[in-house]
Amino acid sequence: MFRNIITVLCILAGIQSFAQNLKTGVLVVGSGPSALAAAIQSANSGVKTLLIDAGRFDAITLSASDRAVKAGIYNGFSTIVDSLQKSPLMDSHSLTPAFTAQVFKVWTDTLKNLTVLPNASIKKLERSGKGWEVDLTDREIKADVLVDATPAYSIVKLLGINAPKEDAATSAASIYSDKKYRTSVALTADDSGSFKTTPLASFLVPEVENLVLARPFGRNGGLLTGQAAGATAAYCVFFRTSTKNLNVRAIQTELLSYKSRLIKFDDIPESDSSMIAFQHLGVTGILKAREREGKLLFQPDSSVSTEELKQPLRELYSRSQIWFLDNKSDKISLETALSLIKFVGSRGDELNREVEKAWSSSLKLDGKYDLKRPVTRRMMAVLLDTYLEPYTVAVDLDGNVRS
């Protein structure tokens, strides 16, 4: 009998110890919008995720910039608000911190890959192999990737690392100052209310592997940056790799599949049927946006010249330089555009018939299929994205084309 009692006690002790120790793929620390967005996206991307914070997640405030871009995590948030209020969420509607927290609780409670642990105080944080070991007051957590979504880089400071500088976002006026715009995974609002592209490298701490920042620009971090951090962390776990081996295009594609945005074109509504093509072409630089009075414009109805296409296409497809030697028109017709795609993509005249058949259906292009009509930036974006797929050309964290 005594031996049996000891056995039972050992089993119970083992169960208690197991219950107090957690293993997760992604651990997100923080309580604001960026933390919630990171945890939700990580879970949506199919990775076991744990969200912890010293608070109770009972008061969440969305910034004006969080509500300004009707994309990504905000779409899911507004859908839940609509169901709770029995009416659509409007910009004029105020959202109290308590109600906002309630909405996120309804959301996080439905995600099978996500566990939310409030009132959690970190006592100790250290590396465990390439992952992390975190000691709380009452339990131990082991995680593959750690996401710092705290307002003041608390995790970064706990590790004794200098907080990152807020200089990596690219404003509308300087978006093409370097090639990192090609790696944008989120939008960040500046003090004037305009949105900057946010390169993937700004979410990383170079000297620390498998640590991702959900607020790469401090107080300006929000839903979209949190979502990007969650997708980045989930990528590492899902593909069993680390932050040293990120695939820029794979992470961007995951974010776009959850309706986030990489570049904000102020003249393109979220409902535009060509939005994905514009996003794809935007981060290739083939059709560069035009800056006007602090706004970034795609100008989908304007014409296209061979001159603006030549340099970016030559960088992505060396073969294209031969075509440009014989084609130097200021304005491109549909026939010329298809000629370019056929030459670079090694296609024949069957492409003309394919485009004609898909013109108003899958391509969703307006007007008649006419080889003599001038090509607009919308047409060129859709045609290039569909039949040449320049977005699939790999780039590194600096935006350089990978050989």
Coordinates of C-alpha atoms in Angstrom, one line a residue:
M1 CA 0.0 0.0 0.0
F2 CA 2.7 2.4 1.0
R3 CA 4.5 1.7 -2.3
N4 CA 1.3 2.4 -4.2
I5 CA 0.8 5.7 -2.5
I6 CA 4.4 6.8 -3.4
T7 CA 3.8 5.8 -7.0
V8 CA 0.6 7.9 -7.1
L9 CA 2.3 10.9 -5.6
C10 CA 5.2 10.6 -8.1
I11 CA 2.7 10.5 -11.0
L12 CA 0.8 13.5 -9.6
A13 CA 4.1 15.4 -9.1
G14 CA 5.1 14.6 -12.7
I15 CA 1.7 15.8 -14.0
Q16 CA 2.0 19.1 -11.9
S17 CA 5.6 19.6 -13.3
F18 CA 4.4 19.0 -16.8
A19 CA 1.5 21.4 -16.4
Q20 CA 3.8 24.1 -15.2
N21 CA 6.3 23.8 -18.1
L22 CA 5.3 24.9 -21.6
K23 CA 6.9 24.3 -24.9
T24 CA 6.0 26.5 -27.8
G25 CA 7.2 27.4 -31.3
V26 CA 6.7 31.2 -30.9
L27 CA 6.7 33.2 -27.7
V28 CA 5.3 36.7 -27.9
V29 CA 5.9 39.1 -25.0
G30 CA 3.8 42.2 -24.8
S31 CA 0.2 43.4 -24.3
G32 CA -0.5 46.1 -27.0
P33 CA -1.8 45.8 -30.6
S34 CA 1.5 44.8 -32.0
A35 CA 1.8 41.9 -29.5
L36 CA -1.7 40.6 -30.3
A37 CA -1.2 41.0 -34.0
A38 CA 2.1 39.0 -33.8
A39 CA 0.5 36.2 -31.8
I40 CA -2.6 36.0 -34.0
Q41 CA -0.6 35.9 -37.2
S42 CA 1.8 33.3 -35.9
A43 CA -1.1 31.1 -34.9
N44 CA -2.8 31.7 -38.2
S45 CA 0.4 30.6 -40.0
G46 CA 0.1 27.2 -38.3
V47 CA 2.6 27.5 -35.5
K48 CA 2.0 26.8 -31.8
T49 CA 2.1 30.3 -30.2
L50 CA 2.2 31.6 -26.6
L51 CA 1.4 35.2 -25.7
I52 CA 2.4 36.5 -22.3
D53 CA 2.5 39.8 -20.5
A54 CA 2.6 41.1 -16.9
G55 CA -0.8 42.8 -17.4
R56 CA -4.3 41.3 -17.9
F57 CA -5.0 42.1 -21.5
D58 CA -8.1 44.0 -20.4
A59 CA -7.4 47.4 -22.0
I60 CA -6.1 47.7 -25.6
T61 CA -5.9 51.0 -27.5
L62 CA -5.7 51.1 -31.3
S63 CA -3.9 54.1 -32.7
A64 CA -5.3 56.2 -35.6
S65 CA -2.7 54.6 -37.9
D66 CA -3.9 51.1 -36.9
R67 CA -7.4 52.1 -38.1
A68 CA -6.3 54.1 -41.1
V69 CA -5.2 51.1 -43.2
K70 CA -8.1 48.7 -43.8
A71 CA -5.9 45.7 -44.2
G72 CA -4.4 42.7 -42.5
I73 CA -5.2 42.1 -38.8
Y74 CA -7.5 45.1 -38.7
N75 CA -9.8 43.3 -41.2
G76 CA -10.3 40.4 -38.8
F77 CA -10.7 42.8 -35.9
S78 CA -13.4 44.8 -37.7
T79 CA -15.3 41.6 -38.7
I80 CA -15.6 40.6 -35.0
V81 CA -16.7 44.1 -34.1
D82 CA -19.4 43.9 -36.7
S83 CA -20.7 40.7 -35.3
L84 CA -20.7 42.0 -31.7
Q85 CA -22.3 45.3 -32.6
K86 CA -24.6 43.9 -35.2
S87 CA -23.5 46.7 -37.5
P88 CA -20.4 47.7 -39.6
L89 CA -17.5 49.4 -37.9
M90 CA -17.2 52.9 -39.2
D91 CA -14.2 55.3 -38.9
S92 CA -16.4 57.6 -36.8
H93 CA -17.0 54.9 -34.2
S94 CA -15.0 55.2 -31.0
L95 CA -13.5 52.1 -29.5
T96 CA -12.9 52.0 -25.8
P97 CA -9.8 50.2 -24.5
A98 CA -12.1 47.7 -22.7
F99 CA -14.2 47.0 -25.7
T100 CA -11.1 46.6 -27.9
A101 CA -9.7 44.1 -25.4
Q102 CA -13.0 42.2 -25.5
V103 CA -12.9 42.0 -29.3
F104 CA -9.3 40.6 -29.2
K105 CA -10.3 38.1 -26.5
V106 CA -13.2 36.8 -28.6
W107 CA -10.7 36.4 -31.4
T108 CA -7.8 34.8 -29.5
D109 CA -10.2 32.4 -27.8
T110 CA -11.0 30.8 -31.1
L111 CA -7.4 30.2 -32.3
K112 CA -6.4 26.6 -31.7
N113 CA -2.7 27.3 -32.0
L114 CA -2.7 30.2 -29.6
T115 CA -2.5 30.3 -25.8
V116 CA -2.7 33.6 -23.9
L117 CA -1.1 33.8 -20.5
P118 CA -1.8 37.0 -18.6
N119 CA -0.2 38.2 -15.3
A120 CA 3.1 36.6 -16.3
S121 CA 6.3 38.1 -14.9
I122 CA 9.6 37.1 -16.4
K123 CA 12.2 36.2 -13.8
K124 CA 14.9 34.9 -16.1
L125 CA 15.5 34.7 -19.8
E126 CA 18.4 32.8 -21.5
R127 CA 19.3 30.9 -24.6
S128 CA 18.6 27.3 -24.9
G129 CA 20.4 26.0 -28.0
K130 CA 19.2 28.2 -30.8
G131 CA 15.9 28.8 -28.9
W132 CA 14.9 30.4 -25.6
E133 CA 14.2 29.4 -22.0
V134 CA 12.0 31.7 -20.0
D135 CA 11.4 31.3 -16.3
L136 CA 8.2 32.8 -14.9
T137 CA 7.1 32.9 -11.3
D138 CA 5.3 29.6 -11.5
R139 CA 6.5 27.9 -14.7
E140 CA 9.2 27.5 -17.3
I141 CA 8.7 28.1 -21.0
K142 CA 10.8 26.9 -23.9
A143 CA 10.4 28.5 -27.2
D144 CA 12.1 28.3 -30.6
V145 CA 11.6 32.0 -31.5
L146 CA 11.0 35.0 -29.2
V147 CA 9.1 38.1 -30.2
D148 CA 9.6 41.3 -28.3
A149 CA 6.4 43.3 -28.6
T150 CA 7.0 45.4 -25.5
P151 CA 6.7 49.3 -25.8
A152 CA 10.3 50.0 -24.6
Y153 CA 12.1 46.9 -25.9
S154 CA 12.0 45.3 -22.5
I155 CA 13.2 41.9 -23.8
V156 CA 16.0 43.5 -25.7
K157 CA 17.2 45.3 -22.7
L158 CA 16.8 42.3 -20.5
L159 CA 19.3 40.6 -22.8
G160 CA 21.7 43.5 -22.3
I161 CA 21.5 44.6 -26.0
N162 CA 21.2 48.2 -27.2
A163 CA 17.8 49.1 -28.4
P164 CA 17.6 49.4 -32.2
K165 CA 17.6 52.9 -33.7
E166 CA 14.5 54.1 -35.4
D167 CA 16.0 54.8 -38.8
A168 CA 15.1 51.8 -41.0
A169 CA 11.7 52.8 -42.3
T170 CA 11.6 54.4 -45.7
S171 CA 9.3 57.5 -46.2
A172 CA 7.4 58.1 -49.4
A173 CA 9.9 60.7 -50.5
S174 CA 12.9 58.4 -50.1
I175 CA 11.4 55.0 -50.8
Y176 CA 13.8 54.3 -53.6
S177 CA 16.9 55.6 -51.8
D178 CA 18.1 52.0 -51.5
K179 CA 16.7 48.6 -52.5
K180 CA 15.4 47.6 -49.1
Y181 CA 11.9 48.7 -50.2
R182 CA 11.9 45.4 -52.0
T183 CA 11.9 43.6 -48.6
S184 CA 9.0 45.7 -47.0
V185 CA 6.8 43.6 -44.9
A186 CA 4.7 46.3 -43.2
L187 CA 3.7 49.9 -43.1
T188 CA 4.6 52.3 -40.3
A189 CA 3.0 55.7 -39.9
D190 CA 5.2 58.7 -39.2
D191 CA 4.3 61.8 -37.2
S192 CA 2.7 63.5 -40.3
G193 CA 0.4 60.5 -40.8
S194 CA 2.0 59.3 -44.0
F195 CA 3.1 55.7 -44.2
K196 CA 6.5 54.3 -44.6
T197 CA 7.6 50.9 -46.0
T198 CA 9.2 48.8 -43.3
P199 CA 12.0 46.4 -44.5
L200 CA 12.3 42.9 -43.0
A201 CA 15.8 43.6 -41.6
S202 CA 14.4 46.2 -39.2
F203 CA 12.5 43.4 -37.4
L204 CA 15.8 41.6 -36.5
V205 CA 18.6 42.1 -34.1
P206 CA 21.7 41.0 -36.1
E207 CA 23.7 39.8 -33.1
V208 CA 20.8 37.7 -31.6
E209 CA 19.4 34.7 -33.5
N210 CA 15.7 34.0 -33.4
L211 CA 14.7 37.2 -31.7
V212 CA 12.1 39.3 -33.7
L213 CA 10.9 42.8 -32.9
A214 CA 7.2 43.5 -33.2
R215 CA 7.7 47.2 -32.7
P216 CA 10.7 48.1 -34.8
F217 CA 10.0 51.8 -34.5
G218 CA 9.1 52.0 -30.8
R219 CA 5.8 53.9 -30.3
N220 CA 4.9 53.6 -33.9
G221 CA 4.6 49.9 -33.8
G222 CA 1.1 48.6 -34.4
L223 CA -1.1 46.0 -36.0
L224 CA 0.8 45.8 -39.3
T225 CA 4.2 45.6 -37.8
G226 CA 3.1 43.1 -35.3
Q227 CA 1.6 41.0 -38.0
A228 CA 4.9 41.1 -39.9
A229 CA 6.8 40.0 -36.8
G230 CA 4.4 37.1 -36.3
A231 CA 4.8 35.9 -39.9
T232 CA 8.6 36.2 -39.6
A233 CA 8.7 34.2 -36.4
A234 CA 6.3 31.6 -37.7
Y235 CA 8.4 31.2 -40.8
C236 CA 11.4 30.1 -38.7
V237 CA 9.4 27.6 -36.8
F238 CA 7.4 26.2 -39.7
F239 CA 10.4 25.7 -41.9
R240 CA 12.7 24.7 -39.0
T241 CA 15.2 27.4 -39.7
S242 CA 16.3 30.7 -38.0
T243 CA 16.2 34.4 -38.5
K244 CA 19.6 34.1 -40.3
N245 CA 17.9 32.2 -43.2
L246 CA 14.8 34.2 -44.0
N247 CA 13.0 34.0 -47.3
V248 CA 11.8 37.5 -48.0
R249 CA 9.3 36.7 -50.7
A250 CA 7.9 33.7 -48.7
I251 CA 7.2 36.0 -45.7
Q252 CA 5.7 38.7 -47.9
T253 CA 3.5 36.2 -49.7
E254 CA 2.2 34.9 -46.3
L255 CA 1.4 38.4 -45.2
L256 CA -0.4 39.2 -48.5
S257 CA -2.4 36.0 -48.2
Y258 CA -3.7 37.4 -44.9
K259 CA -4.5 40.7 -46.6
S260 CA -1.7 42.7 -45.1
R261 CA 0.1 45.4 -47.2
L262 CA 3.7 45.9 -48.1
I263 CA 3.4 49.4 -49.7
K264 CA 0.6 51.8 -49.4
F265 CA -0.5 53.5 -52.6
D266 CA -2.7 56.4 -51.6
D267 CA -4.6 56.3 -54.9
I268 CA -5.5 52.6 -54.8
P269 CA -8.5 51.5 -52.7
E270 CA -8.4 48.2 -50.8
S271 CA -11.2 46.9 -52.9
D272 CA -9.2 47.2 -56.2
S273 CA -9.2 43.9 -58.1
S274 CA -5.6 44.4 -59.1
M275 CA -4.3 45.1 -55.5
I276 CA -2.1 42.0 -55.3
A277 CA -0.5 42.7 -58.7
F278 CA 0.2 46.3 -57.6
Q279 CA 1.8 45.0 -54.3
H280 CA 3.9 42.5 -56.2
L281 CA 5.1 45.0 -58.8
G282 CA 5.6 47.6 -56.1
V283 CA 8.2 45.6 -54.3
T284 CA 10.0 44.6 -57.5
G285 CA 10.5 48.3 -58.4
I286 CA 9.5 47.6 -62.1
L287 CA 6.7 50.1 -61.9
K288 CA 7.9 52.6 -59.3
A289 CA 5.3 54.7 -57.4
R290 CA 5.3 58.4 -57.9
E291 CA 5.5 60.8 -54.9
R292 CA 3.2 63.8 -54.9
E293 CA 2.9 66.1 -51.9
G294 CA 3.9 63.4 -49.4
K295 CA 1.6 60.8 -51.0
L296 CA 2.7 57.7 -52.8
L297 CA 0.8 57.2 -56.0
F298 CA 0.6 54.2 -58.4
Q299 CA -1.3 56.1 -61.0
P300 CA -2.8 53.0 -62.6
D301 CA -4.4 54.8 -65.6
S302 CA -1.2 56.6 -66.8
S303 CA 0.9 55.3 -69.7
V304 CA 4.1 53.2 -69.6
S305 CA 7.3 53.9 -71.4
T306 CA 10.2 51.5 -72.2
E307 CA 12.6 53.8 -70.4
E308 CA 11.0 53.3 -66.9
L309 CA 10.9 49.5 -67.5
K310 CA 14.4 49.1 -68.8
Q311 CA 16.6 49.3 -65.8
P312 CA 14.5 47.3 -63.3
L313 CA 13.7 44.5 -65.8
R314 CA 17.4 44.3 -66.9
E315 CA 18.3 43.7 -63.3
L316 CA 15.8 40.9 -62.9
Y317 CA 16.1 39.4 -66.4
S318 CA 19.5 40.0 -68.1
R319 CA 17.9 38.7 -71.3
S320 CA 15.6 41.7 -71.5
Q321 CA 18.4 44.1 -72.5
I322 CA 18.4 42.6 -76.0
W323 CA 14.7 43.4 -76.4
F324 CA 15.2 47.0 -75.2
L325 CA 17.9 47.6 -77.9
D326 CA 15.2 47.3 -80.5
N327 CA 12.3 48.9 -78.6
K328 CA 12.6 52.4 -77.3
S329 CA 9.1 53.9 -77.6
D330 CA 8.0 56.6 -75.2
K331 CA 4.6 54.8 -74.9
I332 CA 4.0 51.1 -75.1
S333 CA 1.1 49.5 -76.9
L334 CA -0.5 46.2 -75.8
E335 CA 1.2 44.5 -78.7
T336 CA 4.6 45.8 -77.6
A337 CA 4.0 44.8 -74.0
L338 CA 3.2 41.2 -75.0
S339 CA 6.2 41.2 -77.3
L340 CA 8.4 42.0 -74.2
I341 CA 6.8 39.3 -72.1
K342 CA 7.1 36.7 -74.9
F343 CA 10.8 37.6 -75.4
V344 CA 11.8 37.6 -71.8
G345 CA 9.6 34.6 -70.8
S346 CA 10.3 32.6 -74.0
R347 CA 6.7 32.4 -75.0
G348 CA 5.1 32.2 -78.4
D349 CA 2.1 33.8 -80.0
E350 CA -0.2 31.5 -78.0
L351 CA 0.2 34.1 -75.3
N352 CA -1.8 36.6 -77.3
R353 CA -4.7 34.2 -77.4
E354 CA -4.3 33.4 -73.7
V355 CA -4.4 37.1 -72.7
E356 CA -7.4 37.8 -75.0
K357 CA -9.4 34.9 -73.4
A358 CA -8.6 36.0 -69.8
W359 CA -8.8 39.8 -70.4
S360 CA -12.0 40.6 -68.7
S361 CA -12.4 37.4 -66.6
S362 CA -9.4 36.3 -64.6
L363 CA -7.2 39.4 -65.5
K364 CA -10.2 41.7 -64.7
L365 CA -9.0 44.4 -67.2
D366 CA -11.4 47.0 -68.5
G367 CA -12.1 47.8 -72.1
K368 CA -11.6 45.7 -75.1
Y369 CA -8.6 43.5 -75.9
D370 CA -6.9 45.6 -78.7
L371 CA -3.2 45.1 -79.6
K372 CA -3.0 48.7 -80.7
R373 CA -4.3 50.4 -77.6
P374 CA -1.8 52.1 -75.2
V375 CA -0.9 50.1 -72.2
T376 CA -1.6 51.6 -68.8
R377 CA 0.3 50.9 -65.6
R378 CA -2.6 48.8 -64.4
M379 CA -2.4 46.6 -67.5
M380 CA 1.3 46.3 -67.4
A381 CA 1.3 45.4 -63.7
V382 CA -1.3 42.7 -64.2
L383 CA 0.3 41.3 -67.4
L384 CA 3.8 41.2 -65.9
D385 CA 2.6 39.7 -62.6
T386 CA 0.6 37.0 -64.3
Y387 CA 2.8 36.0 -67.2
L388 CA 6.3 36.9 -66.2
E389 CA 6.1 36.7 -62.4
P390 CA 9.0 39.1 -61.5
Y391 CA 7.9 39.0 -57.8
T392 CA 9.1 35.4 -57.6
V393 CA 12.7 36.5 -58.2
A394 CA 14.4 36.1 -54.9
V395 CA 16.0 39.0 -53.1
D396 CA 18.2 39.2 -50.0
L397 CA 17.6 41.3 -46.9
D398 CA 19.2 44.3 -48.6
G399 CA 16.9 44.0 -51.6
N400 CA 19.6 42.7 -53.9
V401 CA 18.6 40.1 -56.5
R402 CA 19.9 36.7 -55.5
S403 CA 22.0 35.0 -58.2

